mmCIF file of C-alpha atoms in Angstrom:
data_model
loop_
_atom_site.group_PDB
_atom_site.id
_atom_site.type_symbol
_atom_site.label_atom_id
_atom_site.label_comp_id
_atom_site.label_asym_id
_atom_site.label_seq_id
_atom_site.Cartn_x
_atom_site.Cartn_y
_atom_site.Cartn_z
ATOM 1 C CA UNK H 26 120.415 107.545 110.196
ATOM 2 C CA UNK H 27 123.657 107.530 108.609
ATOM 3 C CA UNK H 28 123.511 107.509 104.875
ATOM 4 C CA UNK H 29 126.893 104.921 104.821
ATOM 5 C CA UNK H 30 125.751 102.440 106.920
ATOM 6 C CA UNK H 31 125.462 98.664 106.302
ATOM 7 C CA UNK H 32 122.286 97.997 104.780
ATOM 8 C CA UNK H 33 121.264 101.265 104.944
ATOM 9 C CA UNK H 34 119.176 101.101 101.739
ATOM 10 C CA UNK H 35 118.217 97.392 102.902
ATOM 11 C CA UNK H 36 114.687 98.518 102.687
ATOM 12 C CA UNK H 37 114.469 95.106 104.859
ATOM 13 C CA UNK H 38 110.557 95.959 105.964
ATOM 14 C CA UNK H 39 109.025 95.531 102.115
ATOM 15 C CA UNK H 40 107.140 92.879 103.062
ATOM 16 C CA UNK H 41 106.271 90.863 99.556
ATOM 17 C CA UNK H 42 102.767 90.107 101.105
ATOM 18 C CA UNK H 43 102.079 93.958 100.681
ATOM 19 C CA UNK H 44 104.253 95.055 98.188
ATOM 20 C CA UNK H 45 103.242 93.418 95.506
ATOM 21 C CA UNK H 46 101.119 95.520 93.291
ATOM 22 C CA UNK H 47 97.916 93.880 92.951
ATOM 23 C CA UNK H 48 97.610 93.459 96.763
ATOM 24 C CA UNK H 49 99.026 97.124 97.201
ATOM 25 C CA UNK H 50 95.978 98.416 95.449
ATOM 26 C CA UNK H 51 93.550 95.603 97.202
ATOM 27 C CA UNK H 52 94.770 96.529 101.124
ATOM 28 C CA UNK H 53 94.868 100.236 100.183
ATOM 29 C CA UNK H 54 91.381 100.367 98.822
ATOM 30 C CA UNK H 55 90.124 98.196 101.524
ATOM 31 C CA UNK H 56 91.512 100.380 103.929
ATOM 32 C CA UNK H 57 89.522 103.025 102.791
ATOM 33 C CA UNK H 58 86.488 101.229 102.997
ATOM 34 C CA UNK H 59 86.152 99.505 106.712
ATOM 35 C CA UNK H 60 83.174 98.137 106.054
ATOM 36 C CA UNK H 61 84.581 95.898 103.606
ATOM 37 C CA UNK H 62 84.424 96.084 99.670
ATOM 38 C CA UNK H 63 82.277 93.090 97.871
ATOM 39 C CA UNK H 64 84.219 90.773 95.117
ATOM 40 C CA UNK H 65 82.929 93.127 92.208
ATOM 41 C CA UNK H 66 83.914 96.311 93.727
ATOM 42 C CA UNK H 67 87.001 95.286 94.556
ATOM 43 C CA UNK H 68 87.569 93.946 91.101
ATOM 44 C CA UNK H 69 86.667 97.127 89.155
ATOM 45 C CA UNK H 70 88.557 99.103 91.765
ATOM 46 C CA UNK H 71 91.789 97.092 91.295
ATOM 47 C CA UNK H 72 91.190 96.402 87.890
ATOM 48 C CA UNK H 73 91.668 92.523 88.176
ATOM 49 C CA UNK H 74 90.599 89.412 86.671
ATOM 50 C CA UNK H 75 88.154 87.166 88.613
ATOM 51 C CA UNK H 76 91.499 84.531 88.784
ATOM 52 C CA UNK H 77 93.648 87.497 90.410
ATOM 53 C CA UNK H 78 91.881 88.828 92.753
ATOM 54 C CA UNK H 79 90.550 85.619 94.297
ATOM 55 C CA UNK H 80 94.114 84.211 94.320
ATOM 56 C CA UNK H 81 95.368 87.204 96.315
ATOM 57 C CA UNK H 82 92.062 87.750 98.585
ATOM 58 C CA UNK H 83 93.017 83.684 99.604
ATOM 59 C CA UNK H 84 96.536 84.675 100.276
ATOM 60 C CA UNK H 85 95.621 87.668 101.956
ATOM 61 C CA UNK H 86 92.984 85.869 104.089
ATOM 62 C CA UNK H 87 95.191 83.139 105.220
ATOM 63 C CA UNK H 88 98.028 85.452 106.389
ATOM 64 C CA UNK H 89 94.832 87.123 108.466
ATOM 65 C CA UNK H 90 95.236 90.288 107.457
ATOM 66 C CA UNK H 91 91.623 90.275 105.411
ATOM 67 C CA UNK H 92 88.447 88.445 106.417
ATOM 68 C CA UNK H 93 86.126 86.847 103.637
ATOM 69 C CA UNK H 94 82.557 87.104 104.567
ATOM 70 C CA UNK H 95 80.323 85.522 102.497
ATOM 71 C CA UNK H 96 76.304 86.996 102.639
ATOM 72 C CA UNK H 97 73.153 85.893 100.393
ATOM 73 C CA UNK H 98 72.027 89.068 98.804
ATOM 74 C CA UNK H 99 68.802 89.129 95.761
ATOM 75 C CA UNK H 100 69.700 85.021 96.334
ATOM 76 C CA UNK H 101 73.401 85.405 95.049
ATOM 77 C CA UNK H 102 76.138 84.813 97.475
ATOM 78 C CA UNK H 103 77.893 88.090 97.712
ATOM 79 C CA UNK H 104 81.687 88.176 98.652
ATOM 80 C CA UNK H 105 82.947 90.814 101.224
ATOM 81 C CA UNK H 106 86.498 91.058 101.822
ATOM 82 C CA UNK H 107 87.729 93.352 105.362
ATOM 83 C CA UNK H 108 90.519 94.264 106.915
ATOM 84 C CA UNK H 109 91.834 92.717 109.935
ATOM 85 C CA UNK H 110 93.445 95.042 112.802
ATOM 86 C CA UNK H 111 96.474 93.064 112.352
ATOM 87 C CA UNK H 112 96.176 93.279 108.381
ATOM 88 C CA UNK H 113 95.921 97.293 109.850
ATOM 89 C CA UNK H 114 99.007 97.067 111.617
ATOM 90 C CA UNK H 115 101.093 95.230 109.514
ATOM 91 C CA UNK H 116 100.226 97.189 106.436
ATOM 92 C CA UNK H 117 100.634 100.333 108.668
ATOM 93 C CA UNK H 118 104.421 99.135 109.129
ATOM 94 C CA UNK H 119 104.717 98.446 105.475
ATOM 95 C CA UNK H 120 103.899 101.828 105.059
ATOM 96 C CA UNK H 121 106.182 103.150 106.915
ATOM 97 C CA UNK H 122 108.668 101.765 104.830
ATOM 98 C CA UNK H 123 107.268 103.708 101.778
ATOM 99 C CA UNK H 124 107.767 106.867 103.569
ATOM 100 C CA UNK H 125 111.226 106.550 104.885
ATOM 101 C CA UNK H 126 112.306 106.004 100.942
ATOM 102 C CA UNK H 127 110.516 109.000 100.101
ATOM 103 C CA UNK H 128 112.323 110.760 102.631
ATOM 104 C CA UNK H 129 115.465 109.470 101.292
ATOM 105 C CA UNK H 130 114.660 109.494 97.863
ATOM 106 C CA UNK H 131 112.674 113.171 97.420
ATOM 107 C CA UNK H 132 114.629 115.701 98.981
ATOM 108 C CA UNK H 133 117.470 114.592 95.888
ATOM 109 C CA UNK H 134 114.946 114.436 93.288
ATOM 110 C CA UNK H 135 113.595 117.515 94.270
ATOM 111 C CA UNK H 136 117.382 118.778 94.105
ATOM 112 C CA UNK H 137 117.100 117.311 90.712
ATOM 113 C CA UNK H 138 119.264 119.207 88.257
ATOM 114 C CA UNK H 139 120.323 121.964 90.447
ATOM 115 C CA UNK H 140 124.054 122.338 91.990
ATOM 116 C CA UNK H 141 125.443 119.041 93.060
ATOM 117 C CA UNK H 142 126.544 118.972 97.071
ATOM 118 C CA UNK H 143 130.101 118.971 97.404
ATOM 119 C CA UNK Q 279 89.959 111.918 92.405
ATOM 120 C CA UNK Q 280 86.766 109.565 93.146
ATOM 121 C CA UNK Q 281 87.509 107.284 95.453
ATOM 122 C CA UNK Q 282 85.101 104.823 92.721
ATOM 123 C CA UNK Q 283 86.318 105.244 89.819
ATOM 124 C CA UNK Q 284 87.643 102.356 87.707
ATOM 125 C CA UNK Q 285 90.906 101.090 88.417
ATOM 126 C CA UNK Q 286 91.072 103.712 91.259
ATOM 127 C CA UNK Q 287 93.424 101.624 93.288
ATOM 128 C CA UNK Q 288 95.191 99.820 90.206
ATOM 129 C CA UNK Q 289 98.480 102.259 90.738
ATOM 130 C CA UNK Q 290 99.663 100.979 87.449
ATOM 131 C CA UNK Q 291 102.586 103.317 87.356
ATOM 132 C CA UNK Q 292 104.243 100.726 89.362
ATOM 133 C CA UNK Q 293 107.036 100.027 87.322
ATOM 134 C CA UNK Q 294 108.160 96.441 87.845
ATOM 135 C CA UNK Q 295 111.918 98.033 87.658
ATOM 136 C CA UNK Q 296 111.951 100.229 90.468
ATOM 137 C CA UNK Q 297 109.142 98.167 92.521
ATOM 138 C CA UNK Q 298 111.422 95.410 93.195
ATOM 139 C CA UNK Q 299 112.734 95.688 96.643
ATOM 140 C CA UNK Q 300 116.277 95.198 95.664
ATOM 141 C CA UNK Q 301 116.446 97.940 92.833
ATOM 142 C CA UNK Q 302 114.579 99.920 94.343
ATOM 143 C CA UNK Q 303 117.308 99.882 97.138
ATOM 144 C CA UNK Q 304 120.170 100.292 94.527
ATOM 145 C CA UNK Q 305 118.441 103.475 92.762
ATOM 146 C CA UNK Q 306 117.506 105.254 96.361
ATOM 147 C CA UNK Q 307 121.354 104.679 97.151
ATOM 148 C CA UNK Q 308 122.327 105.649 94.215
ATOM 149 C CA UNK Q 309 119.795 109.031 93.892
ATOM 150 C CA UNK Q 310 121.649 109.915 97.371
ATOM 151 C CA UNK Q 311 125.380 109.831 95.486
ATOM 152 C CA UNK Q 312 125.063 111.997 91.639
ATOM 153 C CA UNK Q 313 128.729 110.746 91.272
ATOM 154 C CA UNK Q 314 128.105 107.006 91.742
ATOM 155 C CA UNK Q 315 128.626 104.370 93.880
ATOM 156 C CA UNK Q 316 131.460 101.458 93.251
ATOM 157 C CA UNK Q 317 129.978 98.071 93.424
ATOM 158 C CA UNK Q 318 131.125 97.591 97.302
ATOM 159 C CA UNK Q 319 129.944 100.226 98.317
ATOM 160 C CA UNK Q 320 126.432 99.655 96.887
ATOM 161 C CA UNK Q 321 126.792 95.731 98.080
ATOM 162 C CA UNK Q 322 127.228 96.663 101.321
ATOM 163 C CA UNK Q 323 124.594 99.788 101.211
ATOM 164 C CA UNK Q 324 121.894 97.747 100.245
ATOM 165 C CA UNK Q 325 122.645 94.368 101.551
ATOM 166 C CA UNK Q 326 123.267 92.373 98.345
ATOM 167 C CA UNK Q 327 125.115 89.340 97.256
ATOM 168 C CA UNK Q 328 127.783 89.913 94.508
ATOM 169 C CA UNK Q 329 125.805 87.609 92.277
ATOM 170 C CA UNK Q 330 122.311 89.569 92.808
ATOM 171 C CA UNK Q 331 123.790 93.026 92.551
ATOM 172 C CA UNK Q 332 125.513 91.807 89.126
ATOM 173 C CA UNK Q 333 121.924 91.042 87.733
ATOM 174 C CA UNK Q 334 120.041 94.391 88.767
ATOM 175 C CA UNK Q 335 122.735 96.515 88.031
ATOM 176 C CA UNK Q 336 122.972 94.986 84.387
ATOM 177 C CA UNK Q 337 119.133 94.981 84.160
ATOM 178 C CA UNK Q 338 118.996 98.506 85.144
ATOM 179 C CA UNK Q 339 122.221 99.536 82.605
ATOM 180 C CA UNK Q 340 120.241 97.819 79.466
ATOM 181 C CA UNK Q 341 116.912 99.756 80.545
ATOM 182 C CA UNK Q 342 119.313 102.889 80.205
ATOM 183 C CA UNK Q 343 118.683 104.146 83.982
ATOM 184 C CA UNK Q 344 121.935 103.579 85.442
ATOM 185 C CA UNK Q 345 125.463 103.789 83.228
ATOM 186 C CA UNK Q 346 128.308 101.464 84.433
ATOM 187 C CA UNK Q 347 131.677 102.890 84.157
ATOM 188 C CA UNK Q 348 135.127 100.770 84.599
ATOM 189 C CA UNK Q 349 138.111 102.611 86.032
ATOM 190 C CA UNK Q 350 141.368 101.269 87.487
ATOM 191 C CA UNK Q 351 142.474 101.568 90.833
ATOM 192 C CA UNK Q 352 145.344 100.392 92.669
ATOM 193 C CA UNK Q 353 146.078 97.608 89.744
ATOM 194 C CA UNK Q 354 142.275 96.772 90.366
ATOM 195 C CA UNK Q 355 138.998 97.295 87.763
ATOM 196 C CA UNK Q 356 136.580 99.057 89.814
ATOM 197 C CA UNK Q 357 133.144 99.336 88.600
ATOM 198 C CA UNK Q 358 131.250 102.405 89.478
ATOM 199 C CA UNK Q 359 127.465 102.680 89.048
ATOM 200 C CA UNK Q 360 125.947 106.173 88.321
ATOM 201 C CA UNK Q 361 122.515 107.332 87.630
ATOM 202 C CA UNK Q 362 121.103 109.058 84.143
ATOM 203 C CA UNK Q 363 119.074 111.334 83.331
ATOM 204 C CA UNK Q 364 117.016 109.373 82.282
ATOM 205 C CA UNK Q 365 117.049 107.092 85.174
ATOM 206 C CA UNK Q 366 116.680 109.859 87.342
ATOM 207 C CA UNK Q 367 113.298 111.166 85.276
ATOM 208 C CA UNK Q 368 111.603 107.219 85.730
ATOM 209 C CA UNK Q 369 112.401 106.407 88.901
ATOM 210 C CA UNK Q 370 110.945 110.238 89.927
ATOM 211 C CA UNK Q 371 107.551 109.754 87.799
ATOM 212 C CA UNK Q 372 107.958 105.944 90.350
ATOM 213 C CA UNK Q 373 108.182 107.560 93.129
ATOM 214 C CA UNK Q 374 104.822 110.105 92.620
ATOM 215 C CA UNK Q 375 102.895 106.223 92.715
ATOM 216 C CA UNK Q 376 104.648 105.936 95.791
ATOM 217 C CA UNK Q 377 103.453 109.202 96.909
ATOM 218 C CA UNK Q 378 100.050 108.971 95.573
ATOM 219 C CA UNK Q 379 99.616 105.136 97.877
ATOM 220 C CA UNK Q 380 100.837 107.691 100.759
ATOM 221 C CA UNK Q 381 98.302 110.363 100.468
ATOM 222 C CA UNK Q 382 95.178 107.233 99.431
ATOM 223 C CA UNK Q 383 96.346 104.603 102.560
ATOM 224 C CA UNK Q 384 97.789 107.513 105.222
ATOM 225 C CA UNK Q 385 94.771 109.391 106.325
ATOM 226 C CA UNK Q 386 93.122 106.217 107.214
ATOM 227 C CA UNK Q 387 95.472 104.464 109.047
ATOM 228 C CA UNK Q 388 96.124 107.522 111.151
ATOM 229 C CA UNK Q 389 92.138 108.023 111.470
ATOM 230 C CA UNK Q 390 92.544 104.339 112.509
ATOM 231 C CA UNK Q 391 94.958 104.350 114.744
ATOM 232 C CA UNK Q 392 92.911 107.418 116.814
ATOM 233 C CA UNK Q 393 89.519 105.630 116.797
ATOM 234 C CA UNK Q 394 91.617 102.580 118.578
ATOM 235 C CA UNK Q 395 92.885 104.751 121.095
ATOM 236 C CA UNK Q 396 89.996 106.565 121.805
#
């Protein structure tokens, strides 16, 4: 890609569903767990507040890209939130995004201090 | 680092600064260019309105991670946006978050991806 182009540092794929920080850390943790993570486990995970991480497991769950299951377990209900495929996909795209501004970003960084290109 | 520890997935090295999509655009841009960018240039780089780029490049000048220099050129002020030190120090330390989402969210969604197809 040309480094002049028209938008080129658009970054037009940073979705605000999944780039928000909270729900960063909530679809990346749930993607390492594919069996789903309960309310509480999510919570110390994320380090949220009851309030926050219901208000973004409702958003999350009506853009279907989590499911909520809800299970009776020592006769509390027990919240388990899991990742959709399409949640999957769509955070897999979001991703993507990450990486190509690391690939623009690093290889100057890295370059850091040293001789400036001509 | 355990995959259960507390605040595991919190990445609160998110900087609210550099996570904002449009910022984050502007510093990439400008990482790419150690002498600057005019404001143009960077409008049309990253796909901004005059009004919006005028916000985030004054936010980022006060926070001390970009300096704003005023030349003239052709009977015209042009403002040209350039990148500290400093800047260039946070936004790096930003971008290891970045890196460390990467390495936590990659694995999976590639191991995901495979297990579909398969």
């Amino acid at each position: 890609m040309n480094n002049s182009e028209q938008g080129r540092f658009n970054y037009d794929g940073l979705d605000v569903v999944f780039h928000e920080k909270a729900r960063l850390g909530i679809l990346t943790s749930l993607l390492t767990q594919p069996e789903g993570l309960s309310f509480n486990e999510l919570k110390r995970l994320c380090a949220l507040t009851d309030g926050n991480l219901s208000r973004h497991l409702t958003m999350l769950s009506e853009k279907g890209f989590i499911k909520i299951e809800k299970s009776e377990h020592l006769g509390r209900t027990q919240t388990t939130a899991i990742v959709t495929n399409k949640g999957r996909k769509k955070f897999a795209e979001y991703l993507s995004v990450l990486e190509q501004i690391l690939a623009d970003a690093l290889p100057v960084t890295q370059k850091g201090n040293a001789a400036v290109e001509g």
